[in-house]
Amino acid sequence: MGLMEGKRGLIFGVANDKRIAWGIARQLREQGATLGFTYLNGAVEKRVRPLAESLGSDLILSCDVASDEEIAAVFKEVEKQWGKIDFIVHSVAFADRDDLKRPFSQTSRTGFQLAMDISAYSLISITNAAMPVLKEGGSIVALTYLGAIRAIPNYNVMGVAKAALEASTRYLAAELGEKNIRVNAISAGPIKTLAASGIGQFKEKLKIMDERAPLRRTVTQDEVGKSAVYLLSDLASGVTGEIHYADAGYNITGA
Ligand code: NAD
Ligand code: 0WE
């Protein structure tokens, strides 16, 4: 019997089959979870719908996490269709591309606000809106990156947003523990096929990581997915407020 048998949950941030959220979805499904998906907009929907359906999902909803109204509408619909849920995956991040290139000190006020809003505040808003459907407790997992705690070249304003996301994970965990809601984050190592691969010398960095990380390689989407299964399942029933490194050990040696 699967570790997630009888559990239902929602995944924010599947855009295509290369993404971390998709590795997580696959692993959750393999363990018997029933999945719902949200997508950013119509352009993304075209790719997400067939993927979601291939995992037997029929709850596929539009949600721009910049909008509290859209987030509320998602959980209204979830309540209508499912009544309650057991887990949520937050796999959403966005910063202005220029802010991942120019010197960090030149980050604009609006660029800072955008990165913070989409990449960090959205976890708080989603958690708050989910409270009515997390009736019997639950588990929430967000995706973060080492740039939250180290100054990684070019990660810039995203690092600041991830620091806020990690702190939010701890504050939410502290508050919601009494309702048996656990909140954790997975700090994933850099993954080869990503939107950010266009960013300065990323390929070269990945190669160096392959040589220096303890496992002498990068992690895969499915390995991050297996960590998510652990944190979302009853295996981690005593774990909350944790930043879990699924990164082939890269955080301990640097790369
Ligand atoms: P990705 O760019 O595909 O993921 C970002 C997702 O956020 C996309 O699905 C996009 O549609 C969605 N999104 C952006 N703005 C949105 C909005 N306003 N409303 C709703 N959705 C919105 O790339 P990914 O690499 O799979 O990243 C997923 C998560 O993992 C992110 O939080 C990222 O920071 C984190 N992460 C990625 C890596 C990596 O190397 N790829 C490493 C560590 C952590
Ligand atoms: O969190 C991320 C990237 C998230 C991201 C990616 C983009 C590209 C497209 C946020 N906003 C945007 N905006 C866009 O317009 N990662 C952990 C992957 C990543 O991004 C980097 C990295 C790594 C690793 C950027 C610079 C240096 C390293």
mmCIF file of C-alpha atoms and ligand atoms in Angstrom:
data_model
loop_
_atom_site.group_PDB
_atom_site.id
_atom_site.type_symbol
_atom_site.label_atom_id
_atom_site.label_comp_id
_atom_site.label_asym_id
_atom_site.label_seq_id
_atom_site.Cartn_x
_atom_site.Cartn_y
_atom_site.Cartn_z
ATOM 1 C CA MET A 1 0.000 0.000 0.000
ATOM 2 C CA GLY A 2 1.263 3.480 -0.899
ATOM 3 C CA LEU A 3 2.397 5.987 1.702
ATOM 4 C CA MET A 4 -0.117 8.557 0.403
ATOM 5 C CA GLU A 5 -3.086 6.204 -0.054
ATOM 6 C CA GLY A 6 -6.330 7.957 0.920
ATOM 7 C CA LYS A 7 -4.687 11.399 0.985
ATOM 8 C CA ARG A 8 -5.735 14.296 -1.230
ATOM 9 C CA GLY A 9 -3.809 17.446 -1.920
ATOM 10 C CA LEU A 10 -3.184 20.439 -4.111
ATOM 11 C CA ILE A 11 -0.035 21.329 -6.057
ATOM 12 C CA PHE A 12 0.683 24.961 -6.960
ATOM 13 C CA GLY A 13 3.302 25.493 -9.673
ATOM 14 C CA VAL A 14 3.273 22.737 -12.274
ATOM 15 C CA ALA A 15 4.056 24.478 -15.566
ATOM 16 C CA ASN A 16 5.430 21.596 -17.620
ATOM 17 C CA ASP A 17 6.951 18.156 -17.278
ATOM 18 C CA LYS A 18 10.480 19.467 -16.609
ATOM 19 C CA ARG A 19 9.626 21.185 -13.374
ATOM 20 C CA ILE A 20 10.188 20.238 -9.768
ATOM 21 C CA ALA A 21 6.447 20.317 -9.104
ATOM 22 C CA TRP A 22 6.013 17.608 -11.724
ATOM 23 C CA GLY A 23 8.604 15.328 -10.100
ATOM 24 C CA ILE A 24 6.736 15.819 -6.831
ATOM 25 C CA ALA A 25 3.373 15.083 -8.472
ATOM 26 C CA ARG A 26 4.673 11.872 -10.027
ATOM 27 C CA GLN A 27 6.108 10.577 -6.762
ATOM 28 C CA LEU A 28 2.970 11.484 -4.800
ATOM 29 C CA ARG A 29 0.808 9.707 -7.335
ATOM 30 C CA GLU A 30 3.050 6.647 -7.238
ATOM 31 C CA GLN A 31 2.346 6.467 -3.504
ATOM 32 C CA GLY A 32 -1.408 6.623 -4.060
ATOM 33 C CA ALA A 33 -2.230 10.312 -3.517
ATOM 34 C CA THR A 34 -5.157 11.999 -5.264
ATOM 35 C CA LEU A 35 -3.922 15.268 -6.768
ATOM 36 C CA GLY A 36 -5.382 18.622 -7.683
ATOM 37 C CA PHE A 37 -3.416 21.212 -9.667
ATOM 38 C CA THR A 38 -3.429 24.946 -10.085
ATOM 39 C CA TYR A 39 -1.892 26.760 -13.034
ATOM 40 C CA LEU A 40 -1.026 30.388 -13.628
ATOM 41 C CA ASN A 41 -2.952 31.149 -16.827
ATOM 42 C CA GLY A 42 -4.376 29.900 -20.103
ATOM 43 C CA ALA A 43 -0.986 29.494 -21.763
ATOM 44 C CA VAL A 44 0.169 27.218 -18.943
ATOM 45 C CA GLU A 45 -3.177 25.393 -18.805
ATOM 46 C CA LYS A 46 -2.597 23.865 -22.258
ATOM 47 C CA ARG A 47 0.459 22.045 -20.921
ATOM 48 C CA VAL A 48 -0.789 21.301 -17.407
ATOM 49 C CA ARG A 49 -4.181 19.814 -18.226
ATOM 50 C CA PRO A 50 -2.913 16.747 -20.152
ATOM 51 C CA LEU A 51 -0.198 16.199 -17.544
ATOM 52 C CA ALA A 52 -2.689 16.372 -14.677
ATOM 53 C CA GLU A 53 -5.078 14.054 -16.471
ATOM 54 C CA SER A 54 -2.271 11.541 -17.042
ATOM 55 C CA LEU A 55 -2.026 11.279 -13.251
ATOM 56 C CA GLY A 56 -5.774 10.716 -12.953
ATOM 57 C CA SER A 57 -6.527 14.231 -11.730
ATOM 58 C CA ASP A 58 -9.802 15.990 -12.477
ATOM 59 C CA LEU A 59 -9.339 19.002 -10.206
ATOM 60 C CA ILE A 60 -7.418 21.530 -12.308
ATOM 61 C CA LEU A 61 -7.892 25.166 -11.394
ATOM 62 C CA SER A 62 -6.573 28.523 -12.537
ATOM 63 C CA CYS A 63 -4.793 30.579 -9.867
ATOM 64 C CA ASP A 64 -2.518 33.600 -10.038
ATOM 65 C CA VAL A 65 -1.031 33.609 -6.523
ATOM 66 C CA ALA A 66 -0.675 37.405 -6.725
ATOM 67 C CA SER A 67 -4.433 37.511 -6.112
ATOM 68 C CA ASP A 68 -5.978 36.694 -2.735
ATOM 69 C CA GLU A 69 -9.356 36.450 -4.505
ATOM 70 C CA GLU A 70 -8.093 33.763 -6.876
ATOM 71 C CA ILE A 71 -6.513 31.858 -3.989
ATOM 72 C CA ALA A 72 -9.795 32.035 -2.040
ATOM 73 C CA ALA A 73 -11.730 30.822 -5.103
ATOM 74 C CA VAL A 74 -9.430 27.794 -5.408
ATOM 75 C CA PHE A 75 -10.144 26.680 -1.851
ATOM 76 C CA LYS A 76 -13.888 27.352 -2.234
ATOM 77 C CA GLU A 77 -13.872 24.965 -5.195
ATOM 78 C CA VAL A 78 -11.727 22.424 -3.327
ATOM 79 C CA GLU A 79 -14.186 22.521 -0.428
ATOM 80 C CA LYS A 80 -17.108 22.028 -2.819
ATOM 81 C CA GLN A 81 -15.523 19.093 -4.650
ATOM 82 C CA TRP A 82 -13.499 17.365 -1.929
ATOM 83 C CA GLY A 83 -14.672 18.768 1.413
ATOM 84 C CA LYS A 84 -11.219 18.469 2.958
ATOM 85 C CA ILE A 85 -7.607 18.016 1.909
ATOM 86 C CA ASP A 86 -4.491 16.579 3.538
ATOM 87 C CA PHE A 87 -1.581 18.398 1.903
ATOM 88 C CA ILE A 88 -0.417 21.364 -0.172
ATOM 89 C CA VAL A 89 2.719 21.801 -2.286
ATOM 90 C CA HIS A 90 3.925 25.366 -2.952
ATOM 91 C CA SER A 91 6.289 25.313 -5.930
ATOM 92 C CA VAL A 92 5.958 28.896 -7.122
ATOM 93 C CA ALA A 93 8.607 31.558 -7.562
ATOM 94 C CA PHE A 94 9.035 34.613 -9.711
ATOM 95 C CA ALA A 95 11.337 37.592 -9.997
ATOM 96 C CA ASP A 96 11.904 40.023 -12.829
ATOM 97 C CA ARG A 97 14.541 38.439 -15.072
ATOM 98 C CA ASP A 98 16.587 41.664 -15.034
ATOM 99 C CA ASP A 99 16.843 41.454 -11.245
ATOM 100 C CA LEU A 100 18.636 38.097 -11.657
ATOM 101 C CA LYS A 101 21.258 39.776 -13.813
ATOM 102 C CA ARG A 102 22.011 43.289 -12.657
ATOM 103 C CA PRO A 103 23.978 44.037 -9.460
ATOM 104 C CA PHE A 104 21.922 43.221 -6.376
ATOM 105 C CA SER A 105 22.236 46.780 -5.045
ATOM 106 C CA GLN A 106 20.324 47.954 -8.132
ATOM 107 C CA THR A 107 17.233 45.895 -7.289
ATOM 108 C CA SER A 108 14.222 48.166 -7.742
ATOM 109 C CA ARG A 109 11.495 48.641 -5.144
ATOM 110 C CA THR A 110 8.930 47.134 -7.488
ATOM 111 C CA GLY A 111 11.224 44.207 -8.348
ATOM 112 C CA PHE A 112 11.707 43.497 -4.659
ATOM 113 C CA GLN A 113 7.971 43.651 -4.019
ATOM 114 C CA LEU A 114 7.193 41.376 -6.971
ATOM 115 C CA ALA A 115 9.670 38.675 -5.902
ATOM 116 C CA MET A 116 8.491 38.837 -2.288
ATOM 117 C CA ASP A 117 4.818 38.775 -3.249
ATOM 118 C CA ILE A 118 4.881 35.818 -5.649
ATOM 119 C CA SER A 119 7.672 33.805 -4.023
ATOM 120 C CA ALA A 120 7.099 34.330 -0.289
ATOM 121 C CA TYR A 121 3.835 36.064 0.638
ATOM 122 C CA SER A 122 1.861 33.596 -1.474
ATOM 123 C CA LEU A 123 2.691 30.795 0.989
ATOM 124 C CA ILE A 124 1.069 32.775 3.800
ATOM 125 C CA SER A 125 -2.004 33.627 1.751
ATOM 126 C CA ILE A 126 -2.428 30.041 0.522
ATOM 127 C CA THR A 127 -2.035 28.638 4.031
ATOM 128 C CA ASN A 128 -4.600 31.054 5.439
ATOM 129 C CA ALA A 129 -7.117 30.293 2.690
ATOM 130 C CA ALA A 130 -6.568 26.544 3.133
ATOM 131 C CA MET A 131 -7.406 26.498 6.847
ATOM 132 C CA PRO A 132 -11.092 25.567 6.360
ATOM 133 C CA VAL A 133 -10.187 22.503 4.250
ATOM 134 C CA LEU A 134 -7.271 21.344 6.413
ATOM 135 C CA LYS A 135 -9.898 20.077 8.814
ATOM 136 C CA GLU A 136 -8.060 17.106 10.241
ATOM 137 C CA GLY A 137 -4.616 18.648 10.188
ATOM 138 C CA GLY A 138 -2.298 18.356 7.222
ATOM 139 C CA SER A 139 1.130 18.923 5.772
ATOM 140 C CA ILE A 140 2.375 21.857 3.710
ATOM 141 C CA VAL A 141 5.644 21.843 1.761
ATOM 142 C CA ALA A 142 7.287 24.803 -0.014
ATOM 143 C CA LEU A 143 10.329 24.770 -2.315
ATOM 144 C CA THR A 144 13.348 26.858 -1.425
ATOM 145 C CA TYR A 145 16.984 27.223 -2.467
ATOM 146 C CA LEU A 146 20.390 27.640 -0.805
ATOM 147 C CA GLY A 147 20.452 31.260 -2.003
ATOM 148 C CA ALA A 148 18.203 31.970 1.014
ATOM 149 C CA ILE A 149 21.110 31.530 3.421
ATOM 150 C CA ARG A 150 24.141 32.223 1.217
ATOM 151 C CA ALA A 151 24.857 34.986 -1.282
ATOM 152 C CA ILE A 152 24.817 33.008 -4.508
ATOM 153 C CA PRO A 153 25.888 35.022 -7.585
ATOM 154 C CA ASN A 154 22.890 36.330 -9.567
ATOM 155 C CA TYR A 155 20.238 34.749 -7.341
ATOM 156 C CA ASN A 156 19.921 38.206 -5.798
ATOM 157 C CA VAL A 157 16.404 39.303 -4.914
ATOM 158 C CA MET A 158 15.184 35.696 -5.149
ATOM 159 C CA GLY A 159 17.541 34.851 -2.274
ATOM 160 C CA VAL A 160 15.928 37.525 -0.142
ATOM 161 C CA ALA A 161 12.474 36.198 -1.062
ATOM 162 C CA LYS A 162 13.549 32.631 -0.191
ATOM 163 C CA ALA A 163 14.883 33.845 3.179
ATOM 164 C CA ALA A 164 11.401 35.279 3.817
ATOM 165 C CA LEU A 165 9.819 32.024 2.639
ATOM 166 C CA GLU A 166 11.976 29.983 5.025
ATOM 167 C CA ALA A 167 11.188 32.274 7.964
ATOM 168 C CA SER A 168 7.493 32.114 7.027
ATOM 169 C CA THR A 169 7.750 28.308 7.103
ATOM 170 C CA ARG A 170 8.927 28.491 10.719
ATOM 171 C CA TYR A 171 6.301 31.028 11.818
ATOM 172 C CA LEU A 172 3.483 29.094 10.155
ATOM 173 C CA ALA A 173 4.762 25.847 11.696
ATOM 174 C CA ALA A 174 4.870 27.439 15.157
ATOM 175 C CA GLU A 175 1.320 28.736 14.832
ATOM 176 C CA LEU A 176 -0.366 25.764 13.181
ATOM 177 C CA GLY A 177 1.236 22.920 15.103
ATOM 178 C CA GLU A 178 -1.631 22.908 17.595
ATOM 179 C CA LYS A 179 -4.003 22.145 14.714
ATOM 180 C CA ASN A 180 -1.732 19.271 13.640
ATOM 181 C CA ILE A 181 -0.765 21.160 10.498
ATOM 182 C CA ARG A 182 2.919 20.732 9.674
ATOM 183 C CA VAL A 183 4.811 23.227 7.511
ATOM 184 C CA ASN A 184 8.219 22.424 6.030
ATOM 185 C CA ALA A 185 10.392 23.514 3.115
ATOM 186 C CA ILE A 186 12.608 21.528 0.773
ATOM 187 C CA SER A 187 15.810 23.248 -0.268
ATOM 188 C CA ALA A 188 16.393 21.633 -3.640
ATOM 189 C CA GLY A 189 19.758 21.605 -5.341
ATOM 190 C CA PRO A 190 19.948 23.285 -8.750
ATOM 191 C CA ILE A 191 18.144 21.230 -11.343
ATOM 192 C CA LYS A 192 19.409 20.978 -14.869
ATOM 193 C CA THR A 193 16.321 21.730 -16.926
ATOM 194 C CA LEU A 194 15.087 24.983 -15.483
ATOM 195 C CA ALA A 195 13.779 28.340 -16.540
ATOM 196 C CA ALA A 196 16.850 29.912 -14.988
ATOM 197 C CA SER A 197 19.233 28.024 -17.280
ATOM 198 C CA GLY A 198 19.484 31.137 -19.432
ATOM 199 C CA ILE A 199 21.043 32.925 -16.486
ATOM 200 C CA GLY A 200 24.757 33.787 -16.385
ATOM 201 C CA GLN A 201 27.097 30.783 -16.535
ATOM 202 C CA PHE A 202 24.495 28.491 -15.080
ATOM 203 C CA LYS A 203 25.649 25.509 -17.127
ATOM 204 C CA GLU A 204 29.228 25.935 -15.968
ATOM 205 C CA LYS A 205 28.063 26.141 -12.354
ATOM 206 C CA LEU A 206 26.106 22.922 -12.682
ATOM 207 C CA LYS A 207 29.196 21.204 -14.025
ATOM 208 C CA ILE A 208 31.294 22.389 -11.074
ATOM 209 C CA MET A 209 28.552 21.133 -8.766
ATOM 210 C CA ASP A 210 28.621 17.749 -10.422
ATOM 211 C CA GLU A 211 32.264 17.556 -9.408
ATOM 212 C CA ARG A 212 32.107 19.051 -5.912
ATOM 213 C CA ALA A 213 28.792 18.049 -4.354
ATOM 214 C CA PRO A 214 29.164 15.092 -1.979
ATOM 215 C CA LEU A 215 27.222 12.794 -4.310
ATOM 216 C CA ARG A 216 29.241 14.179 -7.277
ATOM 217 C CA ARG A 217 26.059 15.036 -9.153
ATOM 218 C CA THR A 218 22.915 17.161 -9.017
ATOM 219 C CA VAL A 219 19.552 15.931 -7.752
ATOM 220 C CA THR A 220 16.680 14.967 -10.026
ATOM 221 C CA GLN A 221 13.086 16.200 -9.917
ATOM 222 C CA ASP A 222 12.053 12.743 -8.770
ATOM 223 C CA GLU A 223 14.512 12.780 -5.872
ATOM 224 C CA VAL A 224 13.059 16.083 -4.705
ATOM 225 C CA GLY A 225 9.670 14.403 -5.179
ATOM 226 C CA LYS A 226 10.670 11.574 -2.846
ATOM 227 C CA SER A 227 11.623 14.077 -0.133
ATOM 228 C CA ALA A 228 8.228 15.705 -0.616
ATOM 229 C CA VAL A 229 6.496 12.329 -0.199
ATOM 230 C CA TYR A 230 8.348 11.863 3.087
ATOM 231 C CA LEU A 231 7.412 15.306 4.436
ATOM 232 C CA LEU A 232 3.788 15.058 3.257
ATOM 233 C CA SER A 233 3.264 11.510 4.530
ATOM 234 C CA ASP A 234 2.878 10.158 8.049
ATOM 235 C CA LEU A 235 6.559 9.175 7.974
ATOM 236 C CA ALA A 236 7.247 12.797 8.944
ATOM 237 C CA SER A 237 4.427 13.064 11.515
ATOM 238 C CA GLY A 238 6.881 14.512 14.025
ATOM 239 C CA VAL A 239 8.591 16.939 11.674
ATOM 240 C CA THR A 240 7.603 20.606 11.284
ATOM 241 C CA GLY A 241 9.326 23.954 10.689
ATOM 242 C CA GLU A 242 12.223 22.160 9.022
ATOM 243 C CA ILE A 243 14.298 23.187 5.996
ATOM 244 C CA HIS A 244 15.081 19.835 4.410
ATOM 245 C CA TYR A 245 18.041 19.792 2.005
ATOM 246 C CA ALA A 246 17.412 17.612 -1.049
ATOM 247 C CA ASP A 247 20.547 18.672 -2.880
ATOM 248 C CA ALA A 248 23.031 15.783 -3.137
ATOM 249 C CA GLY A 249 24.796 17.360 -0.151
ATOM 250 C CA TYR A 250 25.752 20.496 -2.078
ATOM 251 C CA ASN A 251 24.901 22.835 0.815
ATOM 252 C CA ILE A 252 27.616 21.368 3.026
ATOM 253 C CA THR A 253 30.506 21.752 0.603
ATOM 254 C CA GLY A 254 29.361 24.589 -1.597
ATOM 255 C CA ALA A 255 29.922 24.415 -5.306
HETATM 256 P P1 NAD B 1 9.385 26.958 -12.569
HETATM 257 O O1 NAD B 1 9.875 28.278 -13.037
HETATM 258 O O2 NAD B 1 8.707 26.125 -13.547
HETATM 259 O O3 NAD B 1 8.446 27.100 -11.315
HETATM 260 C C1 NAD B 1 7.803 28.228 -11.005
HETATM 261 C C2 NAD B 1 6.323 28.023 -11.124
HETATM 262 O O4 NAD B 1 5.699 29.172 -10.601
HETATM 263 C C3 NAD B 1 5.812 27.860 -12.562
HETATM 264 O O5 NAD B 1 4.942 26.779 -12.628
HETATM 265 C C4 NAD B 1 5.054 29.145 -12.813
HETATM 266 O O6 NAD B 1 3.938 28.953 -13.666
HETATM 267 C C5 NAD B 1 4.609 29.465 -11.416
HETATM 268 N N1 NAD B 1 4.246 30.870 -11.213
HETATM 269 C C6 NAD B 1 4.997 31.976 -11.454
HETATM 270 N N2 NAD B 1 4.296 33.078 -11.157
HETATM 271 C C7 NAD B 1 3.092 32.665 -10.708
HETATM 272 C C8 NAD B 1 1.917 33.327 -10.245
HETATM 273 N N3 NAD B 1 1.830 34.657 -10.197
HETATM 274 N N4 NAD B 1 0.845 32.580 -9.866
HETATM 275 C C9 NAD B 1 0.899 31.236 -9.930
HETATM 276 N N5 NAD B 1 1.977 30.539 -10.352
HETATM 277 C C10 NAD B 1 3.056 31.265 -10.739
HETATM 278 O O7 NAD B 1 10.674 26.263 -12.037
HETATM 279 P P2 NAD B 1 11.085 25.195 -10.963
HETATM 280 O O8 NAD B 1 12.529 25.200 -11.099
HETATM 281 O O9 NAD B 1 10.373 23.927 -11.077
HETATM 282 O O10 NAD B 1 10.709 25.873 -9.561
HETATM 283 C C11 NAD B 1 9.734 25.404 -8.646
HETATM 284 C C12 NAD B 1 10.096 25.839 -7.238
HETATM 285 O O11 NAD B 1 11.306 25.209 -6.839
HETATM 286 C C13 NAD B 1 10.319 27.330 -7.069
HETATM 287 O O12 NAD B 1 9.870 27.755 -5.808
HETATM 288 C C14 NAD B 1 11.827 27.433 -7.145
HETATM 289 O O13 NAD B 1 12.300 28.583 -6.503
HETATM 290 C C15 NAD B 1 12.205 26.184 -6.402
HETATM 291 N N6 NAD B 1 13.580 25.708 -6.627
HETATM 292 C C16 NAD B 1 14.052 25.469 -7.906
HETATM 293 C C17 NAD B 1 15.345 24.982 -8.095
HETATM 294 C C18 NAD B 1 15.884 24.704 -9.479
HETATM 295 O O14 NAD B 1 17.083 24.598 -9.640
HETATM 296 N N7 NAD B 1 15.052 24.563 -10.480
HETATM 297 C C19 NAD B 1 16.166 24.732 -6.992
HETATM 298 C C20 NAD B 1 15.654 24.983 -5.695
HETATM 299 C C21 NAD B 1 14.372 25.469 -5.541
HETATM 300 O O1 0WE B 2 14.298 29.700 -7.637
HETATM 301 C C1 0WE B 2 14.905 29.531 -8.671
HETATM 302 C C2 0WE B 2 14.543 30.285 -9.928
HETATM 303 C C3 0WE B 2 13.223 30.950 -9.842
HETATM 304 C C4 0WE B 2 12.983 31.966 -10.902
HETATM 305 C C5 0WE B 2 13.323 31.768 -12.235
HETATM 306 C C6 0WE B 2 13.028 32.751 -13.169
HETATM 307 C C7 0WE B 2 13.418 32.643 -14.603
HETATM 308 C C8 0WE B 2 12.432 33.369 -15.497
HETATM 309 C C9 0WE B 2 12.387 33.150 -10.534
HETATM 310 N N1 0WE B 2 12.087 34.110 -11.433
HETATM 311 C C10 0WE B 2 12.388 33.927 -12.734
HETATM 312 N N2 0WE B 2 12.048 34.907 -13.623
HETATM 313 C C11 0WE B 2 12.087 34.723 -14.966
HETATM 314 O O2 0WE B 2 11.797 35.644 -15.746
HETATM 315 N N3 0WE B 2 15.961 28.654 -8.671
HETATM 316 C C12 0WE B 2 16.394 28.083 -7.411
HETATM 317 C C13 0WE B 2 16.735 28.302 -9.869
HETATM 318 C C14 0WE B 2 17.901 29.209 -9.961
HETATM 319 O O3 0WE B 2 17.764 30.458 -10.442
HETATM 320 C C15 0WE B 2 19.002 31.056 -10.376
HETATM 321 C C16 0WE B 2 19.943 30.163 -9.837
HETATM 322 C C17 0WE B 2 19.220 28.961 -9.561
HETATM 323 C C18 0WE B 2 19.762 27.724 -8.965
HETATM 324 C C19 0WE B 2 19.389 32.333 -10.739
HETATM 325 C C20 0WE B 2 20.709 32.706 -10.565
HETATM 326 C C21 0WE B 2 21.632 31.838 -10.033
HETATM 327 C C22 0WE B 2 21.263 30.545 -9.671
#
